[in-house]
Amino acid sequence: MAHTLDLSVKSAAPALVNLTGLTRDGLMQALVESGVVEPRKAKMRATQIWRWMHHYGFTDFDLMTDIGKEQRALFKEKFTLARPEIIERQVSNDGTRKYLIRMAPGIEVESVYIPSVGRAGALCVSSQVGCTLNCTFCHTGTQKLVRNLTAAEIIAQVQIARDDLGEWPSPSEDRQLSNIVFMGMGEPLYNLDNVSDAIDIISDNEGIAISRRRITVSTSGVAPELQALGNRTQAMLAISLHATNDDLRDEIVPLNKKYNIEQLMDAIRNYPGISNARRVTFEYVMLKGVNDTPAEARALIRLLKGIPAKINLIPFNPWPGTDYQCSSWSAIETFAAILNKAGYASPIRTPRGRDILAACGQLKSESEKKRASVVRREQREEAASIQDNLPAGESLPFAHLAGGMID
Ligand code: SAH
Ligand code: SF4
């Protein structure tokens, strides 16, 4: 897509291919093309390596005991299984864990693990560094640096959370990490090839084995890509709606000027696999005086008529420099009560990770210039002062990920 700019650093030495981002077919092909594995043995070797990487979480070829020593040495010359560097790990009082990961020089992303969301706990992953879409209430949209993450970089976020939670080999029950949500930095549908490969890898039964039903992709509404998303990933769909008429949505989600609400709703109705058992989640950020009246709650119900839907009301997370405020608690409750009456259960999200500014994608663009640690200290101070000035119960970093929005 022409929307993204690849700023990856090119180095003189050829980079080793990271096998963790390859689908099964891609892995077989890479093994054969490397000349190390004969075509007739490719499937067997790929299956062995797959299990070591994705079931056991190994990063070292030497631990792969069913592969001969000489072949392991050749693999090391051509391939890598290495994780990227974790620059910072923060744990909130409520158990939320935030990781700041350096994928490459200048390419830093956040991912966040939230306990007690979904079946056991959800990991919010990023799909891009920054975002080209500039929704007016979103901090990620203000970040300048944009490139798509590779499938390996998306998988690395899952592996790092699993490393930290001690969940290798991949447990078949009692998992802490049960759900994946693409709700971190970036627009996943502008990186569909890599998101789709990553979902194939995450959902594979002989590896990380998180079912497609527990993987949710959130989009701001790239209507023409919804069909492909459903066909290629069978993931659960979340739509960042935030407004019920085109005038307002044009303003706060500028992509609406390209694909308006009617086009978006049509595409959603045709989303593959949609049913009462597989409902679409509609995200709706509560912005004081912007989109939070009872009339808008009623308009939302009219708009969703006939679509198997759940609604996720998100208290706005303030960030330094924003003019928006979170709706008052009573406005949110009134809005929610109208939805409840129409049959949409408990849609308000509870706050998570507030003490560590765990809202996805809140790295400031200045982090390109300043030392990241200084930026983060400033962010924490500013976040604390924003939180201190809010009425009780309002404005909650990471609200968009918490509490029951995913089954
Ligand atoms: N780009 C995708 C996914 C990432 S954003 C999308 O827009 O859907 C994940 C969710 O967080 C979206 O619903 C987004 O609208 C919401 N969001 C972004 N900034 C927010 C903020 N400051 N407060 C509350 N929700 C926010
Ligand atoms: Fe991008 Fe989503 Fe933020 Fe909009 S809300 S700027 S699409 S990350």
Short mmCIF file of C-alpha atoms and ligand atoms in Angstrom, two decimals:
data_model
loop_
_atom_site.label_atom_id
_atom_site.label_comp_id
_atom_site.label_asym_id
_atom_site.label_seq_id
_atom_site.Cartn_x
_atom_site.Cartn_y
_atom_site.Cartn_z
CA MET A 1 0.00 0.00 0.00
CA ALA A 2 1.18 3.48 -0.70
CA HIS A 3 0.24 4.54 2.82
CA THR A 4 3.40 3.38 4.49
CA LEU A 5 7.00 4.36 4.24
CA ASP A 6 9.71 1.80 4.83
CA LEU A 7 12.43 3.38 6.93
CA SER A 8 14.16 0.16 7.86
CA VAL A 9 17.88 0.52 8.14
CA LYS A 10 19.82 -1.27 5.43
CA SER A 11 23.08 -2.72 6.65
CA ALA A 12 26.01 -3.86 4.53
CA ALA A 13 26.06 -7.46 5.78
CA PRO A 14 23.10 -9.52 4.58
CA ALA A 15 20.69 -9.87 7.49
CA LEU A 16 19.96 -13.37 8.73
CA VAL A 17 16.40 -14.44 8.00
CA ASN A 18 14.41 -14.78 11.22
CA LEU A 19 12.57 -18.07 10.86
CA THR A 20 9.99 -17.23 13.51
CA GLY A 21 8.07 -14.97 11.10
CA LEU A 22 7.66 -17.56 8.35
CA THR A 23 4.48 -19.55 7.78
CA ARG A 24 4.88 -23.33 7.43
CA ASP A 25 5.08 -23.03 3.64
CA GLY A 26 7.47 -20.12 3.91
CA LEU A 27 9.65 -22.07 6.30
CA MET A 28 9.86 -25.09 3.98
CA GLN A 29 10.74 -22.82 1.08
CA ALA A 30 13.43 -21.00 3.06
CA LEU A 31 15.03 -24.27 4.17
CA VAL A 32 15.18 -25.56 0.61
CA GLU A 33 16.36 -22.26 -0.89
CA SER A 34 19.17 -22.09 1.65
CA GLY A 35 20.56 -25.28 0.13
CA VAL A 36 20.85 -26.82 3.60
CA VAL A 37 17.76 -29.04 3.34
CA GLU A 38 16.87 -31.34 0.46
CA PRO A 39 13.38 -30.76 -0.96
CA ARG A 40 12.23 -34.26 -0.01
CA LYS A 41 13.15 -33.64 3.62
CA ALA A 42 11.80 -30.09 3.81
CA LYS A 43 8.46 -30.94 5.35
CA MET A 44 9.94 -33.09 8.08
CA ARG A 45 12.64 -30.55 8.97
CA ALA A 46 10.15 -27.69 8.94
CA THR A 47 7.85 -29.58 11.32
CA GLN A 48 10.73 -30.23 13.71
CA ILE A 49 11.95 -26.63 13.67
CA TRP A 50 8.39 -25.34 13.95
CA ARG A 51 7.82 -27.21 17.19
CA TRP A 52 11.11 -26.08 18.72
CA MET A 53 10.39 -22.45 17.83
CA HIS A 54 6.68 -22.16 18.45
CA HIS A 55 5.88 -24.90 20.95
CA TYR A 56 9.06 -24.79 23.04
CA GLY A 57 9.97 -21.15 22.40
CA PHE A 58 13.64 -21.97 21.71
CA THR A 59 15.94 -19.33 20.29
CA ASP A 60 18.96 -21.58 19.90
CA PHE A 61 19.41 -24.11 17.10
CA ASP A 62 21.76 -26.13 19.32
CA LEU A 63 18.85 -27.15 21.53
CA MET A 64 17.15 -28.86 18.57
CA THR A 65 18.31 -32.33 19.49
CA ASP A 66 16.65 -34.18 16.64
CA ILE A 67 18.66 -32.27 14.05
CA GLY A 68 22.27 -33.25 13.31
CA LYS A 69 25.09 -31.05 14.58
CA GLU A 70 26.42 -30.19 11.13
CA GLN A 71 23.05 -29.12 9.86
CA ARG A 72 22.45 -26.98 12.97
CA ALA A 73 25.74 -25.22 12.30
CA LEU A 74 24.67 -24.48 8.72
CA PHE A 75 21.33 -23.15 9.94
CA LYS A 76 23.13 -20.75 12.25
CA GLU A 77 25.03 -19.30 9.31
CA LYS A 78 21.84 -18.52 7.38
CA PHE A 79 19.08 -18.03 9.90
CA THR A 80 18.28 -16.60 13.29
CA LEU A 81 15.61 -17.21 15.91
CA ALA A 82 16.60 -14.25 18.06
CA ARG A 83 14.14 -12.07 19.98
CA PRO A 84 14.41 -8.30 19.67
CA GLU A 85 15.65 -6.28 22.63
CA ILE A 86 13.25 -5.35 25.42
CA ILE A 87 14.05 -1.77 26.34
CA GLU A 88 11.64 -1.52 29.18
CA ARG A 89 9.23 -3.77 31.05
CA GLN A 90 6.71 -2.28 33.44
CA VAL A 91 4.24 -4.09 35.64
CA SER A 92 1.15 -2.31 36.91
CA ASN A 93 -0.41 -2.82 40.33
CA ASP A 94 -3.26 -4.62 38.60
CA GLY A 95 -0.94 -7.09 36.85
CA THR A 96 -0.94 -5.36 33.45
CA ARG A 97 2.49 -5.69 31.85
CA LYS A 98 3.83 -3.28 29.28
CA TYR A 99 6.82 -4.02 27.08
CA LEU A 100 8.74 -1.49 25.06
CA ILE A 101 10.56 -3.42 22.35
CA ARG A 102 13.29 -2.25 19.97
CA MET A 103 12.80 -4.09 16.71
CA ALA A 104 15.61 -2.24 14.95
CA PRO A 105 17.41 1.06 15.50
CA GLY A 106 14.68 3.71 15.83
CA ILE A 107 11.89 1.14 15.46
CA GLU A 108 10.29 0.86 18.88
CA VAL A 109 6.87 -0.55 19.66
CA GLU A 110 4.81 -1.28 22.70
CA SER A 111 2.77 -4.31 23.51
CA VAL A 112 0.74 -4.89 26.63
CA TYR A 113 -0.46 -7.96 28.47
CA ILE A 114 -3.69 -7.52 30.40
CA PRO A 115 -4.77 -10.23 32.82
CA SER A 116 -8.43 -11.18 33.23
CA VAL A 117 -9.42 -10.16 29.74
CA GLY A 118 -10.87 -12.66 27.31
CA ARG A 119 -10.64 -16.22 28.57
CA ALA A 120 -7.61 -15.65 30.79
CA GLY A 121 -5.52 -12.71 29.61
CA ALA A 122 -5.01 -10.77 26.39
CA LEU A 123 -1.95 -9.41 24.67
CA CYS A 124 -2.40 -6.20 22.75
CA VAL A 125 0.02 -6.22 19.83
CA SER A 126 1.16 -3.49 17.46
CA SER A 127 1.09 -3.94 13.70
CA GLN A 128 2.91 -0.77 12.62
CA VAL A 129 5.31 1.74 14.09
CA GLY A 130 3.16 4.85 14.24
CA CYS A 131 0.04 5.19 12.08
CA THR A 132 -0.76 7.15 8.94
CA LEU A 133 -4.40 7.72 9.76
CA ASN A 134 -4.42 10.61 12.26
CA CYS A 135 -7.61 9.98 14.20
CA THR A 136 -7.83 13.17 16.20
CA PHE A 137 -8.17 11.55 19.64
CA CYS A 138 -5.35 9.02 19.18
CA HIS A 139 -1.78 9.60 20.25
CA THR A 140 -0.32 6.99 17.92
CA GLY A 141 -1.59 8.99 14.95
CA THR A 142 0.70 11.88 15.96
CA GLN A 143 3.82 9.76 15.64
CA LYS A 144 5.87 10.52 12.57
CA LEU A 145 7.84 7.38 12.05
CA VAL A 146 5.78 4.79 10.20
CA ARG A 147 6.65 1.43 8.86
CA ASN A 148 4.90 -1.90 8.78
CA LEU A 149 6.10 -4.46 11.27
CA THR A 150 7.21 -7.75 9.75
CA ALA A 151 5.45 -10.97 10.69
CA ALA A 152 8.51 -11.89 12.76
CA GLU A 153 8.22 -8.60 14.64
CA ILE A 154 4.54 -9.25 15.38
CA ILE A 155 5.32 -12.81 16.52
CA ALA A 156 8.17 -11.49 18.67
CA GLN A 157 5.65 -9.53 20.74
CA VAL A 158 3.80 -12.75 21.53
CA GLN A 159 7.02 -14.64 22.26
CA ILE A 160 8.25 -11.92 24.61
CA ALA A 161 5.00 -12.02 26.59
CA ARG A 162 5.21 -15.82 26.74
CA ASP A 163 8.85 -15.63 27.90
CA ASP A 164 7.85 -13.21 30.63
CA LEU A 165 4.83 -15.24 31.72
CA GLY A 166 6.86 -18.46 31.67
CA GLU A 167 4.47 -20.08 29.21
CA TRP A 168 6.76 -22.46 27.32
CA PRO A 169 6.27 -25.12 26.19
CA SER A 170 2.96 -23.87 24.91
CA PRO A 171 0.47 -24.97 27.58
CA SER A 172 -2.71 -26.69 26.45
CA GLU A 173 -4.69 -25.52 29.48
CA ASP A 174 -4.55 -22.97 32.32
CA ARG A 175 -2.90 -20.40 30.13
CA GLN A 176 -2.36 -16.84 31.25
CA LEU A 177 -2.12 -15.64 27.66
CA SER A 178 -5.32 -16.77 25.95
CA ASN A 179 -6.25 -13.95 23.57
CA ILE A 180 -4.52 -11.68 21.09
CA VAL A 181 -5.90 -8.28 20.12
CA PHE A 182 -4.47 -6.18 17.30
CA MET A 183 -5.23 -2.93 19.11
CA GLY A 184 -1.77 -1.55 19.66
CA MET A 185 0.01 0.88 17.41
CA GLY A 186 -0.97 1.04 13.77
CA GLU A 187 -3.73 0.09 11.35
CA PRO A 188 -3.58 -3.70 10.86
CA LEU A 189 -5.41 -3.61 7.53
CA TYR A 190 -2.64 -1.51 6.03
CA ASN A 191 -0.30 -4.37 6.86
CA LEU A 192 -2.58 -7.26 6.03
CA ASP A 193 0.03 -9.58 4.49
CA ASN A 194 2.16 -9.61 7.61
CA VAL A 195 -0.81 -9.58 10.00
CA SER A 196 -2.29 -12.52 8.14
CA ASP A 197 0.98 -14.52 8.24
CA ALA A 198 1.33 -13.72 11.94
CA ILE A 199 -2.20 -14.98 12.63
CA ASP A 200 -1.46 -18.21 10.71
CA ILE A 201 1.58 -18.73 12.93
CA ILE A 202 -0.09 -17.77 16.23
CA SER A 203 -3.09 -20.02 15.62
CA ASP A 204 -1.16 -23.11 14.48
CA ASN A 205 -2.01 -26.04 16.74
CA GLU A 206 1.53 -27.34 16.91
CA GLY A 207 2.86 -24.06 18.20
CA ILE A 208 1.50 -21.06 20.06
CA ALA A 209 -1.96 -22.52 19.39
CA ILE A 210 -4.20 -19.55 20.16
CA SER A 211 -7.39 -20.19 18.24
CA ARG A 212 -8.52 -17.75 15.56
CA ARG A 213 -11.69 -17.17 17.57
CA ARG A 214 -9.50 -15.66 20.27
CA ILE A 215 -7.70 -13.32 17.94
CA THR A 216 -9.34 -9.94 17.35
CA VAL A 217 -8.29 -7.45 14.70
CA SER A 218 -9.36 -3.85 15.25
CA THR A 219 -9.63 -1.49 12.28
CA SER A 220 -10.56 2.12 11.89
CA GLY A 221 -12.61 1.05 8.87
CA VAL A 222 -10.62 0.13 5.77
CA ALA A 223 -13.83 -1.15 4.17
CA PRO A 224 -12.37 -2.73 0.98
CA GLU A 225 -9.99 -4.91 3.00
CA LEU A 226 -12.57 -6.46 5.36
CA GLN A 227 -13.45 -9.32 3.03
CA ALA A 228 -9.80 -10.25 2.62
CA LEU A 229 -9.22 -9.99 6.37
CA GLY A 230 -12.05 -12.43 7.07
CA ASN A 231 -11.13 -14.85 4.31
CA ARG A 232 -7.45 -14.89 5.10
CA THR A 233 -7.50 -14.88 8.90
CA GLN A 234 -10.97 -15.88 10.19
CA ALA A 235 -10.17 -13.50 13.02
CA MET A 236 -12.77 -11.75 15.15
CA LEU A 237 -13.49 -8.25 13.91
CA ALA A 238 -13.52 -5.01 15.90
CA ILE A 239 -14.50 -1.72 14.27
CA SER A 240 -13.46 1.65 15.66
CA LEU A 241 -16.70 3.46 14.93
CA HIS A 242 -16.73 6.35 17.41
CA ALA A 243 -19.43 8.35 15.61
CA THR A 244 -22.85 7.67 14.11
CA ASN A 245 -22.92 10.29 11.35
CA ASP A 246 -20.49 11.10 8.55
CA ASP A 247 -19.95 14.75 9.51
CA LEU A 248 -18.59 13.85 12.91
CA ARG A 249 -16.78 10.70 11.79
CA ASP A 250 -15.11 12.64 8.95
CA GLU A 251 -13.69 14.88 11.63
CA ILE A 252 -12.52 12.40 14.26
CA VAL A 253 -11.69 9.39 12.06
CA PRO A 254 -10.52 11.08 8.83
CA LEU A 255 -10.46 7.76 6.96
CA ASN A 256 -14.25 8.12 6.93
CA LYS A 257 -13.87 10.64 4.09
CA LYS A 258 -12.61 7.76 1.97
CA TYR A 259 -14.94 5.01 3.20
CA ASN A 260 -18.06 6.47 4.75
CA ILE A 261 -20.31 4.88 7.35
CA GLU A 262 -22.65 3.33 4.79
CA GLN A 263 -19.79 1.71 2.86
CA LEU A 264 -18.29 0.51 6.11
CA MET A 265 -21.55 -0.99 7.37
CA ASP A 266 -22.05 -2.79 4.06
CA ALA A 267 -18.59 -4.31 4.29
CA ILE A 268 -19.22 -5.36 7.90
CA ARG A 269 -22.50 -7.06 7.00
CA ASN A 270 -20.55 -9.11 4.47
CA TYR A 271 -17.71 -9.97 6.85
CA PRO A 272 -17.03 -13.70 6.42
CA GLY A 273 -18.18 -15.84 9.33
CA ILE A 274 -20.18 -13.15 11.12
CA SER A 275 -22.98 -14.69 13.27
CA ASN A 276 -24.53 -14.43 16.71
CA ALA A 277 -21.76 -16.65 17.99
CA ARG A 278 -19.13 -14.49 16.25
CA ARG A 279 -20.23 -10.94 16.79
CA VAL A 280 -18.47 -7.85 15.57
CA THR A 281 -17.21 -5.56 18.34
CA PHE A 282 -17.91 -1.87 17.81
CA GLU A 283 -15.53 0.39 19.69
CA TYR A 284 -16.84 3.78 20.69
CA VAL A 285 -14.56 6.23 22.49
CA MET A 286 -16.43 8.51 24.88
CA LEU A 287 -15.45 12.12 24.15
CA LYS A 288 -16.98 14.81 26.30
CA GLY A 289 -19.34 17.06 24.35
CA VAL A 290 -18.38 15.40 21.05
CA ASN A 291 -20.21 12.07 20.65
CA ASP A 292 -21.71 11.23 24.04
CA THR A 293 -25.38 12.31 24.04
CA PRO A 294 -28.39 9.99 24.55
CA ALA A 295 -29.47 10.82 20.99
CA GLU A 296 -26.17 9.41 19.73
CA ALA A 297 -26.66 6.24 21.76
CA ARG A 298 -30.03 5.80 20.06
CA ALA A 299 -28.49 6.52 16.65
CA LEU A 300 -25.87 3.86 17.36
CA ILE A 301 -28.58 1.28 18.05
CA ARG A 302 -30.31 2.17 14.77
CA LEU A 303 -27.06 1.92 12.85
CA LEU A 304 -26.21 -1.54 14.21
CA LYS A 305 -29.64 -2.98 13.57
CA GLY A 306 -29.39 -6.42 11.99
CA ILE A 307 -25.66 -6.81 12.65
CA PRO A 308 -24.59 -9.38 15.28
CA ALA A 309 -22.75 -6.85 17.42
CA LYS A 310 -21.31 -6.04 20.79
CA ILE A 311 -20.36 -2.57 21.83
CA ASN A 312 -17.25 -1.55 23.67
CA LEU A 313 -17.57 1.91 25.21
CA ILE A 314 -14.09 3.26 25.78
CA PRO A 315 -13.53 6.04 28.29
CA PHE A 316 -11.16 8.40 26.43
CA ASN A 317 -7.53 8.08 27.56
CA PRO A 318 -6.08 11.57 27.70
CA TRP A 319 -2.56 12.16 26.51
CA PRO A 320 -0.29 15.19 26.84
CA GLY A 321 -1.36 17.88 24.38
CA THR A 322 -4.85 16.64 23.54
CA ASP A 323 -7.84 18.97 23.62
CA TYR A 324 -10.33 16.17 24.19
CA GLN A 325 -11.71 15.17 27.54
CA CYS A 326 -13.30 11.97 28.66
CA SER A 327 -17.07 12.11 28.99
CA SER A 328 -18.36 12.42 32.54
CA TRP A 329 -19.10 9.18 34.29
CA SER A 330 -22.79 9.96 34.36
CA ALA A 331 -22.83 10.62 30.59
CA ILE A 332 -21.13 7.27 30.02
CA GLU A 333 -23.58 5.51 32.31
CA THR A 334 -26.59 7.10 30.63
CA PHE A 335 -25.20 6.14 27.21
CA ALA A 336 -24.57 2.59 28.41
CA ALA A 337 -28.03 2.29 29.95
CA ILE A 338 -29.66 3.10 26.62
CA LEU A 339 -27.56 0.42 24.91
CA ASN A 340 -28.30 -2.06 27.69
CA LYS A 341 -31.99 -1.52 27.28
CA ALA A 342 -31.63 -2.35 23.59
CA GLY A 343 -29.97 -5.64 24.52
CA TYR A 344 -26.24 -4.80 24.50
CA ALA A 345 -24.77 -6.07 27.79
CA SER A 346 -22.24 -4.29 30.07
CA PRO A 347 -20.39 -2.31 27.46
CA ILE A 348 -18.22 -0.01 29.63
CA ARG A 349 -14.60 -0.95 29.91
CA THR A 350 -12.85 -0.81 33.24
CA PRO A 351 -9.46 0.84 33.56
CA ARG A 352 -6.24 -1.17 33.45
CA GLY A 353 -2.61 -0.32 33.83
CA ARG A 354 -3.29 3.31 34.72
CA ASP A 355 -0.16 3.66 36.86
CA ILE A 356 2.18 2.73 34.01
CA LEU A 357 0.53 4.76 31.23
CA ALA A 358 -0.26 1.52 29.51
CA ALA A 359 -2.45 2.86 26.72
CA CYS A 360 -1.22 1.30 23.51
CA GLY A 361 0.84 3.53 21.26
CA GLN A 362 1.55 6.31 23.67
CA LEU A 363 5.20 6.72 22.84
CA LYS A 364 5.61 10.30 21.84
CA SER A 365 7.03 11.24 18.49
CA GLU A 366 9.74 13.19 20.35
CA SER A 367 11.21 9.85 21.29
CA GLU A 368 12.83 10.01 17.87
CA LYS A 369 14.87 12.92 19.14
CA LYS A 370 15.14 12.58 22.89
CA ARG A 371 16.47 9.69 24.88
CA ALA A 372 13.58 7.32 25.40
CA SER A 373 14.06 7.10 29.15
CA VAL A 374 13.75 10.89 29.51
CA VAL A 375 10.64 10.91 27.34
CA ARG A 376 9.05 8.14 29.34
CA ARG A 377 9.79 9.84 32.66
CA GLU A 378 8.15 12.99 31.31
CA GLN A 379 5.19 11.00 30.04
CA ARG A 380 4.68 9.38 33.41
CA GLU A 381 4.80 12.76 35.14
CA GLU A 382 2.36 14.28 32.68
CA ALA A 383 0.08 11.26 32.85
CA ALA A 384 0.09 11.41 36.62
CA SER A 385 -0.86 15.06 36.55
CA ILE A 386 -3.64 14.40 34.03
CA GLN A 387 -4.95 11.57 36.17
CA ASP A 388 -4.76 13.70 39.30
CA ASN A 389 -6.95 16.34 37.70
CA LEU A 390 -9.71 14.02 36.63
CA PRO A 391 -12.95 13.47 38.47
CA ALA A 392 -13.15 10.09 40.12
CA GLY A 393 -13.69 7.21 37.73
CA GLU A 394 -12.74 9.09 34.59
CA SER A 395 -10.15 8.71 31.96
CA LEU A 396 -8.28 5.59 32.05
CA PRO A 397 -5.29 4.57 30.11
CA PHE A 398 -5.90 1.31 28.34
CA ALA A 399 -9.59 1.29 28.89
CA HIS A 400 -10.05 0.21 25.30
CA LEU A 401 -8.57 -3.18 26.06
CA ALA A 402 -10.04 -4.09 29.35
CA GLY A 403 -12.89 -6.04 30.74
CA GLY A 404 -14.96 -8.45 28.75
CA MET A 405 -14.74 -6.96 25.28
CA ILE A 406 -13.44 -10.25 23.99
CA ASP A 407 -14.76 -13.68 24.88
N1 SAH B 1 -5.77 1.29 14.29
C1 SAH B 1 -6.69 0.37 14.78
C2 SAH B 1 -6.21 -0.40 15.98
C3 SAH B 1 -5.42 0.34 17.03
S1 SAH B 1 -6.27 1.49 18.00
C4 SAH B 1 -8.01 1.04 15.08
O1 SAH B 1 -8.08 2.26 15.03
O2 SAH B 1 -8.99 0.32 15.32
C5 SAH B 1 -7.20 0.51 19.15
C6 SAH B 1 -8.43 1.24 19.71
O3 SAH B 1 -8.05 2.28 20.61
C7 SAH B 1 -9.27 1.90 18.64
O4 SAH B 1 -10.65 1.67 18.83
C8 SAH B 1 -8.94 3.35 18.86
O5 SAH B 1 -9.93 4.16 18.31
C9 SAH B 1 -8.82 3.42 20.35
N2 SAH B 1 -8.13 4.61 20.83
C10 SAH B 1 -7.12 5.29 20.25
N3 SAH B 1 -6.75 6.34 21.01
C11 SAH B 1 -7.52 6.31 22.11
C12 SAH B 1 -7.61 7.14 23.27
N4 SAH B 1 -6.81 8.18 23.44
N5 SAH B 1 -8.53 6.83 24.20
C13 SAH B 1 -9.32 5.75 24.05
N6 SAH B 1 -9.29 4.95 22.97
C14 SAH B 1 -8.39 5.22 22.01
FE1 SF4 B 2 -4.30 4.84 13.69
FE2 SF4 B 2 -6.14 3.43 15.05
FE3 SF4 B 2 -4.92 5.57 16.15
FE4 SF4 B 2 -6.69 5.93 14.18
S1 SF4 B 2 -7.11 5.07 16.25
S2 SF4 B 2 -4.68 6.96 14.35
S3 SF4 B 2 -6.28 4.14 12.91
S4 SF4 B 2 -3.94 3.67 15.55
#
